[in-house]
PDB file of C-alpha atoms in Angstrom:
ATOM      1  CA  MET E  12     -19.601   0.460   9.297  1.00  0.00           C
ATOM      2  CA  ILE E  13     -19.860  -2.353  11.635  1.00  0.00           C
ATOM      3  CA  PRO E  14     -17.073  -2.724  13.379  1.00  0.00           C
ATOM      4  CA  TYR E  15     -14.898  -6.324  11.914  1.00  0.00           C
ATOM      5  CA  THR E  16     -12.048  -6.710  13.291  1.00  0.00           C
ATOM      6  CA  ILE E  17     -10.825 -10.182  13.576  1.00  0.00           C
ATOM      7  CA  SER E  18      -7.653 -12.111  14.613  1.00  0.00           C
ATOM      8  CA  TYR E  19      -5.935 -15.101  12.990  1.00  0.00           C
ATOM      9  CA  GLU E  20      -3.454 -16.851  15.465  1.00  0.00           C
ATOM     10  CA  ALA E  21      -0.282 -17.730  12.669  1.00  0.00           C
ATOM     11  CA  GLU E  22      -0.079 -21.395  14.739  1.00  0.00           C
ATOM     12  CA  ASP E  23      -3.498 -22.287  14.341  1.00  0.00           C
ATOM     13  CA  SER E  24      -4.232 -25.912  13.335  1.00  0.00           C
ATOM     14  CA  ASP E  25      -6.147 -24.974  10.342  1.00  0.00           C
ATOM     15  CA  ASN E  26      -2.995 -22.820   8.831  1.00  0.00           C
ATOM     16  CA  THR E  27      -0.738 -24.902   6.335  1.00  0.00           C
ATOM     17  CA  LEU E  28       3.134 -24.655   6.613  1.00  0.00           C
ATOM     18  CA  THR E  29       5.436 -25.961   4.141  1.00  0.00           C
ATOM     19  CA  GLY E  30       9.482 -26.819   4.179  1.00  0.00           C
ATOM     20  CA  GLU E  31      11.404 -25.572   7.390  1.00  0.00           C
ATOM     21  CA  ALA E  32       8.226 -23.793   9.054  1.00  0.00           C
ATOM     22  CA  ARG E  33       7.052 -24.778  12.395  1.00  0.00           C
ATOM     23  CA  VAL E  34       5.253 -23.960  15.474  1.00  0.00           C
ATOM     24  CA  THR E  35       7.317 -22.764  18.326  1.00  0.00           C
ATOM     25  CA  ASP E  36       6.439 -21.847  21.883  1.00  0.00           C
ATOM     26  CA  SER E  37       7.208 -18.066  22.483  1.00  0.00           C
ATOM     27  CA  PRO E  38       5.687 -16.357  25.804  1.00  0.00           C
ATOM     28  CA  SER E  39       5.287 -12.846  24.519  1.00  0.00           C
ATOM     29  CA  ALA E  40       3.211 -14.218  21.446  1.00  0.00           C
ATOM     30  CA  SER E  41      -0.211 -13.424  21.695  1.00  0.00           C
ATOM     31  CA  GLY E  42      -1.445 -16.964  21.829  1.00  0.00           C
ATOM     32  CA  GLY E  43       2.306 -18.116  23.334  1.00  0.00           C
ATOM     33  CA  LYS E  44       3.103 -19.682  20.445  1.00  0.00           C
ATOM     34  CA  LYS E  45       4.342 -18.401  16.690  1.00  0.00           C
ATOM     35  CA  VAL E  46       5.237 -19.654  13.505  1.00  0.00           C
ATOM     36  CA  GLY E  47       8.932 -19.223  12.786  1.00  0.00           C
ATOM     37  CA  TYR E  48      11.766 -20.985  10.821  1.00  0.00           C
ATOM     38  CA  LEU E  49      10.480 -19.027   7.356  1.00  0.00           C
ATOM     39  CA  ASN E  50      13.946 -19.494   5.593  1.00  0.00           C
ATOM     40  CA  GLY E  51      14.625 -21.378   2.522  1.00  0.00           C
ATOM     41  CA  GLY E  52      11.410 -21.950   0.225  1.00  0.00           C
ATOM     42  CA  SER E  53       9.311 -21.900   3.555  1.00  0.00           C
ATOM     43  CA  SER E  54       5.879 -20.263   3.765  1.00  0.00           C
ATOM     44  CA  LEU E  55       2.573 -20.291   5.590  1.00  0.00           C
ATOM     45  CA  THR E  56      -0.782 -19.744   4.396  1.00  0.00           C
ATOM     46  CA  PHE E  57      -3.177 -18.735   6.802  1.00  0.00           C
ATOM     47  CA  ASN E  58      -6.867 -20.917   5.839  1.00  0.00           C
ATOM     48  CA  LYS E  59     -10.590 -19.380   6.376  1.00  0.00           C
ATOM     49  CA  ILE E  60      -9.865 -15.825   6.270  1.00  0.00           C
ATOM     50  CA  ILE E  61     -13.609 -14.903   6.018  1.00  0.00           C
ATOM     51  CA  ALA E  62     -14.791 -11.819   3.989  1.00  0.00           C
ATOM     52  CA  PRO E  63     -18.115 -10.069   4.246  1.00  0.00           C
ATOM     53  CA  MET E  64     -17.366  -8.723   0.970  1.00  0.00           C
ATOM     54  CA  THR E  65     -15.418  -8.349  -1.508  1.00  0.00           C
ATOM     55  CA  GLY E  66     -13.235  -5.213  -1.216  1.00  0.00           C
ATOM     56  CA  ASN E  67      -9.669  -4.296   0.255  1.00  0.00           C
ATOM     57  CA  TYR E  68      -8.375  -4.827   3.628  1.00  0.00           C
ATOM     58  CA  ARG E  69      -5.830  -3.668   6.516  1.00  0.00           C
ATOM     59  CA  VAL E  70      -3.868  -7.173   7.421  1.00  0.00           C
ATOM     60  CA  THR E  71      -1.783  -6.198  10.968  1.00  0.00           C
ATOM     61  CA  VAL E  72       1.518  -8.211  11.073  1.00  0.00           C
ATOM     62  CA  ALA E  73       2.112  -8.624  14.390  1.00  0.00           C
ATOM     63  CA  TYR E  74       6.341 -10.545  14.164  1.00  0.00           C
ATOM     64  CA  PHE E  75       9.379 -10.939  15.883  1.00  0.00           C
ATOM     65  CA  SER E  76      12.669 -10.414  13.986  1.00  0.00           C
ATOM     66  CA  GLY E  77      15.532  -9.742  15.877  1.00  0.00           C
ATOM     67  CA  ASP E  78      17.198  -8.408  12.096  1.00  0.00           C
ATOM     68  CA  PRO E  79      15.909  -6.823   9.283  1.00  0.00           C
ATOM     69  CA  ARG E  80      13.949  -9.302   7.186  1.00  0.00           C
ATOM     70  CA  SER E  81      11.151  -9.442   4.419  1.00  0.00           C
ATOM     71  CA  PHE E  82       8.776 -11.793   3.112  1.00  0.00           C
ATOM     72  CA  TYR E  83       5.929 -11.859   0.269  1.00  0.00           C
ATOM     73  CA  VAL E  84       2.679 -12.262   0.669  1.00  0.00           C
ATOM     74  CA  ARG E  85      -0.433 -12.787  -1.483  1.00  0.00           C
ATOM     75  CA  ALA E  86      -4.239 -13.005  -0.642  1.00  0.00           C
ATOM     76  CA  ASN E  87      -5.382 -16.242  -2.128  1.00  0.00           C
ATOM     77  CA  ASN E  88      -4.274 -16.365  -5.907  1.00  0.00           C
ATOM     78  CA  GLY E  89      -3.016 -13.261  -6.483  1.00  0.00           C
ATOM     79  CA  GLU E  90       0.144 -10.948  -7.365  1.00  0.00           C
ATOM     80  CA  GLU E  91       2.550 -11.089  -5.008  1.00  0.00           C
ATOM     81  CA  GLN E  92       3.950  -8.167  -2.311  1.00  0.00           C
ATOM     82  CA  PHE E  93       7.150  -7.746  -1.285  1.00  0.00           C
ATOM     83  CA  HIS E  94       7.658  -6.078   2.005  1.00  0.00           C
ATOM     84  CA  ASP E  95      10.675  -5.030   3.480  1.00  0.00           C
ATOM     85  CA  LEU E  96      10.633  -5.231   7.643  1.00  0.00           C
ATOM     86  CA  PRO E  97      12.013  -3.198  10.639  1.00  0.00           C
ATOM     87  CA  LYS E  98      13.698  -5.240  13.175  1.00  0.00           C
ATOM     88  CA  THR E  99      11.975  -5.828  16.640  1.00  0.00           C
ATOM     89  CA  PRO E 100      14.272  -5.070  19.634  1.00  0.00           C
ATOM     90  CA  ASP E 101      14.896  -8.372  19.848  1.00  0.00           C
ATOM     91  CA  TRP E 102      13.471 -12.063  19.094  1.00  0.00           C
ATOM     92  CA  ASP E 103      10.979 -11.770  21.951  1.00  0.00           C
ATOM     93  CA  THR E 104      10.091  -8.214  21.265  1.00  0.00           C
ATOM     94  CA  VAL E 105       7.017  -8.102  19.029  1.00  0.00           C
ATOM     95  CA  GLY E 106       5.927  -5.882  15.902  1.00  0.00           C
ATOM     96  CA  THR E 107       3.473  -5.063  14.138  1.00  0.00           C
ATOM     97  CA  TYR E 108       3.544  -3.574   9.873  1.00  0.00           C
ATOM     98  CA  ASP E 109       0.365  -2.665   8.319  1.00  0.00           C
ATOM     99  CA  LEU E 110      -0.378  -4.144   4.668  1.00  0.00           C
ATOM    100  CA  THR E 111      -3.036  -4.003   2.458  1.00  0.00           C
ATOM    101  CA  LEU E 112      -5.115  -6.608   0.014  1.00  0.00           C
ATOM    102  CA  PRO E 113      -7.830  -7.391  -1.673  1.00  0.00           C
ATOM    103  CA  LEU E 114     -10.262 -10.522  -0.646  1.00  0.00           C
ATOM    104  CA  THR E 115     -13.587 -11.381  -2.119  1.00  0.00           C
ATOM    105  CA  GLU E 116     -16.375 -12.228  -0.131  1.00  0.00           C
ATOM    106  CA  GLY E 117     -16.484 -15.696   1.587  1.00  0.00           C
ATOM    107  CA  GLU E 118     -13.350 -17.724   2.605  1.00  0.00           C
ATOM    108  CA  ASN E 119      -9.624 -16.744   1.762  1.00  0.00           C
ATOM    109  CA  THR E 120      -6.197 -17.493   2.107  1.00  0.00           C
ATOM    110  CA  ILE E 121      -3.199 -15.292   3.016  1.00  0.00           C
ATOM    111  CA  THR E 122       0.297 -16.635   2.598  1.00  0.00           C
ATOM    112  CA  PHE E 123       3.571 -15.674   3.659  1.00  0.00           C
ATOM    113  CA  SER E 124       6.579 -16.926   1.919  1.00  0.00           C
ATOM    114  CA  ASP E 125      10.569 -16.204   2.042  1.00  0.00           C
ATOM    115  CA  ASN E 126      11.036 -16.700  -1.381  1.00  0.00           C
ATOM    116  CA  ASN E 127      14.131 -18.906  -0.073  1.00  0.00           C
ATOM    117  CA  GLY E 128      15.617 -15.960   1.914  1.00  0.00           C
ATOM    118  CA  TYR E 129      14.915 -15.412   5.618  1.00  0.00           C
ATOM    119  CA  SER E 130      11.633 -14.104   6.689  1.00  0.00           C
ATOM    120  CA  PRO E 131       9.965 -13.127  10.391  1.00  0.00           C
ATOM    121  CA  ASP E 132       8.756 -14.763  12.564  1.00  0.00           C
ATOM    122  CA  LEU E 133       4.743 -14.202  12.465  1.00  0.00           C
ATOM    123  CA  ASP E 134       2.716 -14.249  16.200  1.00  0.00           C
ATOM    124  CA  ARG E 135      -0.760 -13.668  14.016  1.00  0.00           C
ATOM    125  CA  ILE E 136      -2.706 -11.017  11.638  1.00  0.00           C
ATOM    126  CA  ILE E 137      -5.248  -9.212  12.331  1.00  0.00           C
ATOM    127  CA  VAL E 138      -7.984  -8.104   9.267  1.00  0.00           C
ATOM    128  CA  GLU E 139     -10.177  -5.415   9.044  1.00  0.00           C
ATOM    129  CA  PRO E 140     -11.474  -3.219   6.075  1.00  0.00           C
ATOM    130  CA  ALA E 141      -8.922  -0.785   4.836  1.00  0.00           C
ATOM    131  CA  ILE E 142      -9.972   2.769   6.097  1.00  0.00           C
ATOM    132  CA  GLU E 143     -12.615   4.246   3.543  1.00  0.00           C
ATOM    133  CA  THR E 144     -13.371   1.640   1.831  1.00  0.00           C
ATOM    134  CA  GLU E 145     -15.730   2.339  -0.892  1.00  0.00           C
ATOM    135  CA  PRO E 146     -16.377  -1.116  -2.464  1.00  0.00           C
ATOM    136  CA  GLU E 147     -18.642   0.731  -5.409  1.00  0.00           C
ATOM    137  CA  ASN E 148     -18.952   4.213  -6.630  1.00  0.00           C
ATOM    138  CA  PRO E 149     -22.672   5.540  -5.384  1.00  0.00           C
ATOM    139  CA  GLY E 150     -23.999   8.310  -7.002  1.00  0.00           C
ATOM    140  CA  GLU E 151     -24.092  11.538  -5.008  1.00  0.00           C
ATOM    141  CA  GLY E 152     -27.315  11.674  -2.397  1.00  0.00           C
ATOM    142  CA  ASP E 153     -27.313   8.061  -2.295  1.00  0.00           C
ATOM    143  CA  ASP E 154     -27.010   7.545   1.136  1.00  0.00           C
ATOM    144  CA  ASP E 155     -29.609  10.233   1.998  1.00  0.00           C
ATOM    145  CA  LEU E 156     -32.029   9.618   4.368  1.00  0.00           C
ATOM    146  CA  GLY E 157     -34.155  12.855   4.331  1.00  0.00           C
ATOM    147  CA  THR E 158     -36.184  13.806   7.505  1.00  0.00           C
ATOM    148  CA  PRO E 159     -36.104  11.625  10.245  1.00  0.00           C
ATOM    149  CA  GLY E 160     -39.458  10.553  11.648  1.00  0.00           C
ATOM    150  CA  ASP E 161     -40.547   7.784  14.586  1.00  0.00           C
ATOM    151  CA  SER E 162     -37.938   5.702  16.950  1.00  0.00           C
ATOM    152  CA  GLN E 163     -38.577   2.219  17.918  1.00  0.00           C
ATOM    153  CA  ARG E 164     -36.297   0.180  20.813  1.00  0.00           C
ATOM    154  CA  TYR E 165     -35.488  -3.480  20.231  1.00  0.00           C
ATOM    155  CA  GLY E 166     -33.567  -3.666  23.931  1.00  0.00           C
ATOM    156  CA  ASP E 167     -30.284  -2.056  23.248  1.00  0.00           C
ATOM    157  CA  ILE E 168     -31.210  -1.142  19.219  1.00  0.00           C
ATOM    158  CA  THR E 169     -32.430   1.547  18.233  1.00  0.00           C
ATOM    159  CA  VAL E 170     -34.955   1.948  14.722  1.00  0.00           C
ATOM    160  CA  THR E 171     -35.208   5.164  13.097  1.00  0.00           C
ATOM    161  CA  ASP E 172     -37.221   5.639  10.123  1.00  0.00           C
ATOM    162  CA  TYR E 173     -36.575   8.409   8.043  1.00  0.00           C
ATOM    163  CA  THR E 174     -38.592   9.648   4.994  1.00  0.00           C
ATOM    164  CA  HIS E 175     -35.976   7.938   2.021  1.00  0.00           C
ATOM    165  CA  GLY E 176     -34.831   4.414   4.684  1.00  0.00           C
ATOM    166  CA  LEU E 177     -34.195   4.098   7.973  1.00  0.00           C
ATOM    167  CA  LEU E 178     -30.877   4.057  10.970  1.00  0.00           C
ATOM    168  CA  VAL E 179     -30.476   1.388  13.212  1.00  0.00           C
ATOM    169  CA  SER E 180     -27.976   1.658  15.656  1.00  0.00           C
ATOM    170  CA  ASN E 181     -27.350   0.488  19.384  1.00  0.00           C
ATOM    171  CA  GLY E 182     -24.753   3.253  20.095  1.00  0.00           C
ATOM    172  CA  GLN E 183     -21.485   1.947  19.148  1.00  0.00           C
ATOM    173  CA  TYR E 184     -22.024   1.451  15.634  1.00  0.00           C
ATOM    174  CA  GLU E 185     -25.078   2.382  13.496  1.00  0.00           C
ATOM    175  CA  VAL E 186     -26.543   1.205   9.901  1.00  0.00           C
ATOM    176  CA  SER E 187     -27.874   3.312   7.383  1.00  0.00           C
ATOM    177  CA  TYR E 188     -30.487   1.876   4.601  1.00  0.00           C
ATOM    178  CA  ASN E 189     -32.072   4.293   1.743  1.00  0.00           C
ATOM    179  CA  THR E 190     -35.063   1.297   0.471  1.00  0.00           C
ATOM    180  CA  GLN E 191     -35.306   3.973  -2.617  1.00  0.00           C
ATOM    181  CA  THR E 192     -31.691   3.565  -3.863  1.00  0.00           C
ATOM    182  CA  GLY E 193     -30.504   0.056  -1.878  1.00  0.00           C
ATOM    183  CA  PHE E 194     -27.618   2.367  -0.537  1.00  0.00           C
ATOM    184  CA  VAL E 195     -26.114   1.129   2.725  1.00  0.00           C
ATOM    185  CA  GLY E 196     -23.920   2.894   5.215  1.00  0.00           C
ATOM    186  CA  TYR E 197     -21.735   2.009   7.989  1.00  0.00           C
ATOM    187  CA  SER E 198     -20.374   3.751  10.677  1.00  0.00           C
ATOM    188  CA  TRP E 199     -18.669   3.130  13.925  1.00  0.00           C
ATOM    189  CA  ALA E 200     -17.163   4.792  17.100  1.00  0.00           C
ATOM    190  CA  GLU E 201     -13.879   5.340  15.701  1.00  0.00           C
ATOM    191  CA  GLY E 202     -14.985   7.292  13.214  1.00  0.00           C
ATOM    192  CA  GLN E 203     -14.328   4.584  10.057  1.00  0.00           C
ATOM    193  CA  LYS E 204     -17.172   4.146   7.474  1.00  0.00           C
ATOM    194  CA  MET E 205     -17.553   2.231   4.640  1.00  0.00           C
ATOM    195  CA  ARG E 206     -20.269   2.421   2.368  1.00  0.00           C
ATOM    196  CA  GLY E 207     -21.878   0.057  -0.484  1.00  0.00           C
ATOM    197  CA  PHE E 208     -24.936  -0.730  -1.924  1.00  0.00           C
ATOM    198  CA  SER E 209     -27.698  -3.478  -0.620  1.00  0.00           C
ATOM    199  CA  ALA E 210     -24.821  -6.462  -1.407  1.00  0.00           C
ATOM    200  CA  ALA E 211     -23.105  -4.912   1.262  1.00  0.00           C
ATOM    201  CA  LEU E 212     -25.838  -5.953   3.993  1.00  0.00           C
ATOM    202  CA  ASN E 213     -23.712  -9.375   3.670  1.00  0.00           C
ATOM    203  CA  LEU E 214     -21.636  -7.713   6.054  1.00  0.00           C
ATOM    204  CA  VAL E 215     -24.729  -7.194   8.477  1.00  0.00           C
ATOM    205  CA  ARG E 216     -25.509 -10.803   8.223  1.00  0.00           C
ATOM    206  CA  VAL E 217     -21.743 -12.167   8.583  1.00  0.00           C
ATOM    207  CA  LEU E 218     -21.507 -10.122  11.768  1.00  0.00           C
ATOM    208  CA  TRP E 219     -24.807  -9.330  13.749  1.00  0.00           C
ATOM    209  CA  LYS E 220     -25.841 -11.589  16.282  1.00  0.00           C
ATOM    210  CA  PRO E 221     -29.052 -13.560  15.650  1.00  0.00           C
ATOM    211  CA  LYS E 222     -31.431 -11.049  17.587  1.00  0.00           C
ATOM    212  CA  VAL E 223     -30.697  -8.199  15.595  1.00  0.00           C
ATOM    213  CA  MET E 224     -30.944 -10.133  12.196  1.00  0.00           C
ATOM    214  CA  ARG E 225     -34.621 -10.639  13.364  1.00  0.00           C
ATOM    215  CA  VAL E 226     -34.531  -6.778  13.937  1.00  0.00           C
ATOM    216  CA  MET E 227     -33.228  -6.538  10.413  1.00  0.00           C
ATOM    217  CA  ARG E 228     -35.622  -8.705   9.344  1.00  0.00           C
ATOM    218  CA  ALA E 229     -38.867  -7.003  11.258  1.00  0.00           C
ATOM    219  CA  VAL E 230     -37.540  -3.927   9.410  1.00  0.00           C
ATOM    220  CA  GLU E 231     -37.347  -5.533   5.995  1.00  0.00           C
ATOM    221  CA  HIS E 232     -41.320  -6.565   6.357  1.00  0.00           C
ATOM    222  CA  ARG E 233     -42.121  -3.108   7.778  1.00  0.00           C
ATOM    223  CA  TRP E 234     -40.475  -1.098   4.790  1.00  0.00           C
ATOM    224  CA  ARG E 235     -41.930  -3.729   2.161  1.00  0.00           C
ATOM    225  CA  PHE E 236     -45.356  -3.254   3.723  1.00  0.00           C
ATOM    226  CA  ARG E 237     -44.998   0.381   3.062  1.00  0.00           C
ATOM    227  CA  MET E 238     -43.570   0.292  -0.218  1.00  0.00           C
ATOM    228  CA  ASP E 239     -45.966  -2.146  -1.139  1.00  0.00           C
ATOM    229  CA  SER E 240     -48.995   0.077   0.128  1.00  0.00           C
ATOM    230  CA  ALA E 241     -47.288   2.859  -1.586  1.00  0.00           C
ATOM    231  CA  LYS E 242     -47.426   1.617  -5.042  1.00  0.00           C
ATOM    232  CA  ALA E 243     -51.077   0.103  -4.267  1.00  0.00           C
ATOM    233  CA  LEU E 244     -52.523   3.472  -4.420  1.00  0.00           C
ATOM    234  CA  SER E 245     -50.533   5.388  -6.814  1.00  0.00           C
TER     235      SER E 245
END
Protein backbone atom coordinates (compact mmCIF):
# COMPACT_ATOMS: atom_id res chain seq x y z
CA MET A 1 0.00 0.00 0.00
CA ILE A 2 1.33 3.42 -0.91
CA PRO A 3 2.15 5.47 2.19
CA TYR A 4 -0.70 7.94 2.61
CA THR A 5 -0.51 10.07 5.74
CA ILE A 6 -1.54 13.72 5.70
CA SER A 7 -1.57 16.16 8.60
CA TYR A 8 -4.13 18.97 8.80
CA GLU A 9 -3.60 21.87 11.21
CA ALA A 10 -6.55 23.04 13.30
CA GLU A 11 -5.66 26.70 12.71
CA ASP A 12 -5.58 26.39 8.91
CA SER A 13 -7.39 29.27 7.22
CA ASP A 14 -9.41 26.79 5.13
CA ASN A 15 -11.13 25.51 8.28
CA THR A 16 -14.43 26.78 9.66
CA LEU A 17 -14.88 27.91 13.29
CA THR A 18 -18.25 28.56 14.91
CA GLY A 19 -19.37 29.85 18.28
CA GLU A 20 -16.59 30.60 20.75
CA ALA A 21 -13.94 28.57 18.94
CA ARG A 22 -10.82 30.57 18.13
CA VAL A 23 -7.16 30.22 17.16
CA THR A 24 -4.68 30.80 19.97
CA ASP A 25 -0.91 30.60 20.32
CA SER A 26 0.60 27.41 21.71
CA PRO A 27 4.38 26.81 21.72
CA SER A 28 3.78 23.06 22.12
CA ALA A 29 1.44 22.78 19.12
CA SER A 30 2.82 21.45 15.85
CA GLY A 31 2.36 24.76 14.04
CA GLY A 32 2.70 27.00 17.08
CA LYS A 33 -1.07 27.48 17.21
CA LYS A 34 -4.18 25.54 18.22
CA VAL A 35 -7.94 25.97 18.28
CA GLY A 36 -9.45 26.37 21.73
CA TYR A 37 -12.62 27.56 23.43
CA LEU A 38 -14.66 24.70 22.02
CA ASN A 39 -17.53 25.16 24.45
CA GLY A 40 -21.09 26.39 24.60
CA GLY A 41 -22.11 25.07 21.18
CA SER A 42 -18.89 25.72 19.26
CA SER A 43 -17.32 23.67 16.49
CA LEU A 44 -14.26 23.27 14.30
CA THR A 45 -14.61 21.90 10.78
CA PHE A 46 -11.56 20.68 8.90
CA ASN A 47 -12.30 21.33 5.23
CA LYS A 48 -10.65 19.88 2.14
CA ILE A 49 -9.75 16.53 3.68
CA ILE A 50 -8.60 14.52 0.67
CA ALA A 51 -9.36 10.80 0.40
CA PRO A 52 -8.02 8.96 -2.67
CA MET A 53 -10.73 6.31 -2.35
CA THR A 54 -13.88 5.59 -0.37
CA GLY A 55 -13.30 3.65 2.84
CA ASN A 56 -12.50 3.84 6.54
CA TYR A 57 -9.68 6.11 7.65
CA ARG A 58 -7.81 6.34 10.91
CA VAL A 59 -7.84 9.88 12.28
CA THR A 60 -5.28 10.69 14.96
CA VAL A 61 -6.32 13.74 16.95
CA ALA A 62 -3.57 15.79 18.62
CA TYR A 63 -5.08 17.74 21.50
CA PHE A 64 -4.55 19.54 24.81
CA SER A 65 -6.79 18.88 27.80
CA GLY A 66 -5.72 19.50 31.37
CA ASP A 67 -8.86 17.73 32.54
CA PRO A 68 -10.96 14.94 31.01
CA ARG A 69 -13.11 16.27 28.20
CA SER A 70 -15.06 14.95 25.24
CA PHE A 71 -16.14 15.86 21.74
CA TYR A 72 -18.53 14.84 19.00
CA VAL A 73 -17.07 14.20 15.57
CA ARG A 74 -18.53 13.40 12.17
CA ALA A 75 -17.31 13.10 8.60
CA ASN A 76 -19.27 15.13 6.05
CA ASN A 77 -22.97 14.84 6.96
CA GLY A 78 -22.58 11.42 8.51
CA GLU A 79 -23.53 10.15 11.92
CA GLU A 80 -21.88 11.82 14.89
CA GLN A 81 -19.53 9.84 17.13
CA PHE A 82 -19.04 10.65 20.81
CA HIS A 83 -15.58 10.25 22.32
CA ASP A 84 -14.36 10.70 25.89
CA LEU A 85 -10.70 11.68 25.85
CA PRO A 86 -8.25 11.16 28.70
CA LYS A 87 -6.71 14.28 30.13
CA THR A 88 -3.20 15.32 29.19
CA PRO A 89 -0.65 16.13 31.93
CA ASP A 90 -1.47 19.84 31.56
CA TRP A 91 -2.74 22.36 29.01
CA ASP A 92 0.71 22.67 27.44
CA THR A 93 1.39 18.97 26.79
CA VAL A 94 -0.03 17.43 23.64
CA GLY A 95 -1.76 14.06 23.66
CA THR A 96 -3.11 11.90 20.83
CA TYR A 97 -6.29 9.93 20.37
CA ASP A 98 -7.19 7.60 17.49
CA LEU A 99 -10.62 7.16 15.95
CA THR A 100 -12.01 5.82 12.68
CA LEU A 101 -14.18 7.73 10.22
CA PRO A 102 -15.66 6.80 6.83
CA LEU A 103 -14.50 9.11 4.04
CA THR A 104 -15.54 9.27 0.40
CA GLU A 105 -13.28 9.67 -2.61
CA GLY A 106 -12.36 13.32 -3.13
CA GLU A 107 -12.81 16.20 -0.69
CA ASN A 108 -14.33 15.63 2.75
CA THR A 109 -15.04 17.57 5.91
CA ILE A 110 -14.43 16.47 9.50
CA THR A 111 -16.29 18.41 12.18
CA PHE A 112 -15.57 18.46 15.92
CA SER A 113 -18.17 19.96 18.22
CA ASP A 114 -18.79 20.25 21.96
CA ASN A 115 -22.58 19.75 21.99
CA ASN A 116 -22.90 22.61 24.51
CA GLY A 117 -20.25 21.07 26.73
CA TYR A 118 -16.48 21.52 26.98
CA SER A 119 -14.07 19.95 24.47
CA PRO A 120 -10.27 19.78 24.36
CA ASP A 121 -8.14 22.30 22.51
CA LEU A 122 -7.22 20.84 19.11
CA ASP A 123 -3.75 20.99 17.56
CA ARG A 124 -4.10 18.95 14.36
CA ILE A 125 -5.42 15.72 12.88
CA ILE A 126 -3.48 13.07 10.96
CA VAL A 127 -5.45 11.10 8.38
CA GLU A 128 -4.41 7.75 6.93
CA PRO A 129 -6.18 4.62 5.66
CA ALA A 130 -7.30 2.29 8.42
CA ILE A 131 -4.94 -0.71 8.66
CA GLU A 132 -6.10 -3.76 6.71
CA THR A 133 -8.89 -1.78 5.04
CA GLU A 134 -10.35 -3.67 2.09
CA PRO A 135 -12.42 -1.28 -0.05
CA GLU A 136 -13.91 -4.25 -1.87
CA ASN A 137 -14.21 -7.95 -1.17
CA PRO A 138 -12.08 -9.68 -3.84
CA GLY A 139 -12.32 -13.35 -4.57
CA GLU A 140 -9.55 -15.71 -3.55
CA GLY A 141 -6.58 -15.60 -5.90
CA ASP A 142 -7.38 -12.20 -7.42
CA ASP A 143 -3.99 -10.88 -6.34
CA ASP A 144 -1.95 -13.86 -7.61
CA LEU A 145 0.42 -12.49 -10.25
CA GLY A 146 1.91 -15.83 -11.23
CA THR A 147 5.58 -16.30 -12.16
CA PRO A 148 7.97 -13.32 -12.20
CA GLY A 149 9.69 -12.43 -15.46
CA ASP A 150 11.94 -9.59 -16.65
CA SER A 151 12.50 -6.43 -14.62
CA GLN A 152 13.18 -2.92 -15.84
CA ARG A 153 14.39 0.09 -13.85
CA TYR A 154 13.15 3.65 -14.24
CA GLY A 155 15.41 5.65 -11.93
CA ASP A 156 14.73 4.32 -8.41
CA ILE A 157 11.60 2.47 -9.56
CA THR A 158 11.64 -1.18 -10.59
CA VAL A 159 8.88 -2.69 -12.76
CA THR A 160 8.74 -6.50 -12.82
CA ASP A 161 6.60 -8.39 -15.32
CA TYR A 162 4.62 -11.39 -14.07
CA THR A 163 2.54 -13.99 -15.87
CA HIS A 164 -0.69 -12.27 -14.83
CA GLY A 165 0.42 -8.71 -14.16
CA LEU A 166 3.24 -6.59 -12.83
CA LEU A 167 4.86 -5.28 -9.67
CA VAL A 168 6.10 -1.70 -9.21
CA SER A 169 8.45 -1.00 -6.31
CA ASN A 170 10.96 1.58 -5.07
CA GLY A 171 12.13 -0.30 -1.96
CA GLN A 172 9.81 1.59 0.41
CA TYR A 173 6.47 0.63 -1.09
CA GLU A 174 5.10 -1.47 -3.90
CA VAL A 175 2.02 -1.74 -6.08
CA SER A 176 0.89 -5.01 -7.65
CA TYR A 177 -1.53 -5.00 -10.57
CA ASN A 178 -3.26 -8.11 -11.92
CA THR A 179 -4.06 -7.35 -15.55
CA GLN A 180 -6.53 -10.22 -15.79
CA THR A 181 -8.73 -9.31 -12.82
CA GLY A 182 -7.96 -5.60 -12.44
CA PHE A 183 -7.01 -6.28 -8.82
CA VAL A 184 -4.60 -3.86 -7.14
CA GLY A 185 -2.59 -4.39 -3.96
CA TYR A 186 -0.48 -1.89 -2.02
CA SER A 187 2.07 -2.41 0.71
CA TRP A 188 4.82 -0.39 2.35
CA ALA A 189 7.70 -0.83 4.73
CA GLU A 190 5.66 -0.37 7.91
CA GLY A 191 3.71 -3.52 7.03
CA GLN A 192 0.40 -1.79 6.32
CA LYS A 193 -1.59 -2.97 3.33
CA MET A 194 -4.63 -2.08 1.28
CA ARG A 195 -6.29 -4.24 -1.34
CA GLY A 196 -8.90 -3.40 -3.98
CA PHE A 197 -9.78 -3.46 -7.67
CA SER A 198 -8.75 -1.19 -10.53
CA ALA A 199 -10.73 1.83 -9.30
CA ALA A 200 -8.28 1.91 -6.38
CA LEU A 201 -5.62 3.16 -8.80
CA ASN A 202 -7.02 6.61 -7.96
CA LEU A 203 -4.73 6.37 -4.95
CA VAL A 204 -1.76 6.23 -7.29
CA ARG A 205 -3.01 9.12 -9.40
CA VAL A 206 -3.54 11.31 -6.35
CA LEU A 207 -0.31 10.59 -4.50
CA TRP A 208 2.43 9.60 -6.89
CA LYS A 209 4.74 12.09 -8.53
CA PRO A 210 4.29 12.78 -12.27
CA LYS A 211 7.49 10.86 -13.02
CA VAL A 212 6.01 7.74 -11.46
CA MET A 213 2.77 8.24 -13.34
CA ARG A 214 4.69 8.36 -16.63
CA VAL A 215 6.17 5.00 -15.72
CA MET A 216 2.75 3.62 -14.88
CA ARG A 217 1.32 4.86 -18.16
CA ALA A 218 4.19 3.27 -20.07
CA VAL A 219 3.62 0.00 -18.21
CA GLU A 220 -0.11 0.19 -18.91
CA HIS A 221 0.49 0.75 -22.64
CA ARG A 222 2.92 -2.17 -22.73
CA TRP A 223 0.40 -4.48 -21.14
CA ARG A 224 -2.43 -3.29 -23.37
CA PHE A 225 -0.23 -4.04 -26.38
CA ARG A 226 0.51 -7.55 -25.06
CA MET A 227 -3.14 -8.23 -24.35
CA ASP A 228 -4.26 -6.92 -27.77
CA SER A 229 -1.59 -9.04 -29.46
CA ALA A 230 -2.76 -12.12 -27.57
CA LYS A 231 -6.34 -11.49 -28.66
CA ALA A 232 -5.29 -11.10 -32.29
CA LEU A 233 -3.46 -14.43 -32.23
CA SER A 234 -6.29 -16.34 -30.55
